[in-house]
Amino acid sequence: MERMDKRMDKAEQTFAKWLNEDKQIEYPDFDAMWGRLEQALPGPGDKLQPVDMNAPKRRRLRKAAVISVLSAVLVATPVVAALSYNWDPILSYRSGIQSALQQGLGQSIEKSVTQDGAKLTVHTAIVDDNRTVLLYSLKTEGGSEKDSLYFATMQLTDSSGRVIEGRHSQTWDQGNKAWTGYFETEWTPDGQEADVQFTARKLQAFSSVQRDLAFQPFENKTQSFDIGQDGIGKLTLQPFVQGDKVMLASAVTFSNPDAQAWAFPRIGVFQGDTPVKDAATGVFGKPGENGEYTGQQHFAVSDVQEPSVSYKLLYTREERRIDKAWTYDLHLDKKQMLSGTIKRQLNIPAAHADKQMVLKEMIVTPTQIRLKAAHEPYMRFPFVNYVLEVNGEVLNGGLWYGEGNSKETTFRFELPPGLRMTEQSPIALIAQYEVIEHRDAKEPIRLKGISEQKQTMTTQVGGYDVTWTYYKQDGNLYVQSESADPSFGGVNQTYMGTGSSRIVGKPVGAGFYGDGNNRAVDMYPNFTGTDAELYIFWYYTDNPSEQLRINVNG
């Protein structure tokens, strides 16, 4: 029941980037905090069908469909046609794929399928011992950069019927009047070749919606709004003033569950027609107790105090769709990538602050370097960021989540164009920004005279002064912890009582360790007392300048 450590895993972080990093609609990101959404719809020539939001939910297609007889066998050939497209914008964080294209690597596919005027062409496959990437383009009748189009799902299916999930993203290529995109998965053929089926399903067109809210940010209570449109049912919004910032905790229920896949609701704050910028990183999509879509956003108190400020619910609405499948039988071949592949078994121990791991394996391909480390189940090495130094050049990348093995950690780094590696190339993994977990805070936190009036007190936690703010609101007890010392990384979670009578505080909001914010809020529902004793599961300390260098080769 203890809260996961504040650096949330990849499965939880995906909610902060909607549609797998699609940048055509400005979905929530950690810099702009969800800028405005594109508002234009597909042109009148498009054949996307209007959506009936009241129609019954369609039967989901089976994830494991038996592959039909493959129609053609393709051999690995240098990429030619795909180079007519500008892949740089969509591959800006995948320099290894850019490097492969510049070297003429990759397997030419050039297969197209057209459904209701939407032509999807798979141009190139880049398959090595670290991943499989397909590059594609999409053209629609009358399509333009103002369109907001996206495929609901993309996947591979192997010859035994096993579904292979992945990520996909696309962006507008003005020169070719088409969308260009990629599908990427960590899956790679066990041998040098494999027959697979690639499927893209349900092409959707989106628009953005704004709904005015009569919200009062300084009322000390939860405020509710019946939305009742576009599959959205109810919005609840709760303000928390935290020093010079106010956190808006939102929860949205859906009358149409399908809408949750694309609505991505958030609160917009405006001064006149100008959006107010978020004052800190927000978090979106963590499920609430009853499956609500939740969000936490932060704004400067000075901004929301302005008399001209207004509030809106912002979300994405599906306008039209082509509810069909684009299916391709592919023969993947990675032989041409093997000449630049280096595989090495390692046995390199690394230890820091009583945490230990062993680097076990390194796989270098023409597009990426992958390192695997073994450790105790669910152990997190006490650093936030990781880079790889190769031949004196720093490669970006880091922890890679979702590998599915609690006893392993995977690090992946993109190979930039121009970097050439050999067996003798010096390589070092550099861990940065130390965050250490401590479990030595045993003294209770005694809260006295609990009421709806906010009260504060200061205690020592691990030698740090920590300020506690506590009060009742809507019948619940809220307890906030924070410290003025930036070396204090924050309290993980609090609880009352012991044994079977223990009551664990419910986190309000979600945190990331190493984000420089040591505020945490716990809520105890239906609290009727006036005094309470709280205990801490654990707390963190931060040291952003601390590094650990692990020599991998040389």
mmCIF file of C-alpha atoms in Angstrom, residues 46-49 51 115-119 140 151 200-205 318 320-326:
data_model
loop_
_atom_site.group_PDB
_atom_site.id
_atom_site.type_symbol
_atom_site.label_atom_id
_atom_site.label_comp_id
_atom_site.label_asym_id
_atom_site.label_seq_id
_atom_site.Cartn_x
_atom_site.Cartn_y
_atom_site.Cartn_z
ATOM 1 C CA ASP A 46 -11.942 13.456 -47.014
ATOM 2 C CA LYS A 47 -14.067 10.350 -46.634
ATOM 3 C CA LEU A 48 -13.806 9.997 -42.915
ATOM 4 C CA GLN A 49 -17.183 8.958 -41.578
ATOM 5 C CA VAL A 51 -18.908 9.442 -35.418
ATOM 6 C CA GLN A 115 -8.981 2.757 -47.489
ATOM 7 C CA ASP A 116 -11.686 5.350 -48.246
ATOM 8 C CA GLY A 117 -9.214 7.715 -49.861
ATOM 9 C CA ALA A 118 -6.522 7.369 -47.188
ATOM 10 C CA LYS A 119 -3.338 5.857 -48.629
ATOM 11 C CA THR A 140 -5.583 11.663 -47.734
ATOM 12 C CA PHE A 151 -4.209 5.851 -36.158
ATOM 13 C CA ALA A 200 -2.780 -0.045 -38.681
ATOM 14 C CA ARG A 201 -6.365 0.417 -37.505
ATOM 15 C CA LYS A 202 -8.937 3.168 -37.207
ATOM 16 C CA LEU A 203 -7.807 6.460 -38.718
ATOM 17 C CA GLN A 204 -9.309 9.269 -36.642
ATOM 18 C CA ALA A 205 -9.757 13.007 -37.150
ATOM 19 C CA GLU A 318 -13.122 12.798 -32.258
ATOM 20 C CA ARG A 320 -14.599 11.458 -37.921
ATOM 21 C CA ARG A 321 -12.982 8.128 -38.509
ATOM 22 C CA ILE A 322 -12.249 5.423 -41.035
ATOM 23 C CA ASP A 323 -12.954 2.347 -38.959
ATOM 24 C CA LYS A 324 -10.969 -0.059 -41.109
ATOM 25 C CA ALA A 325 -7.606 -1.828 -41.114
ATOM 26 C CA TRP A 326 -4.548 -1.268 -43.302
#
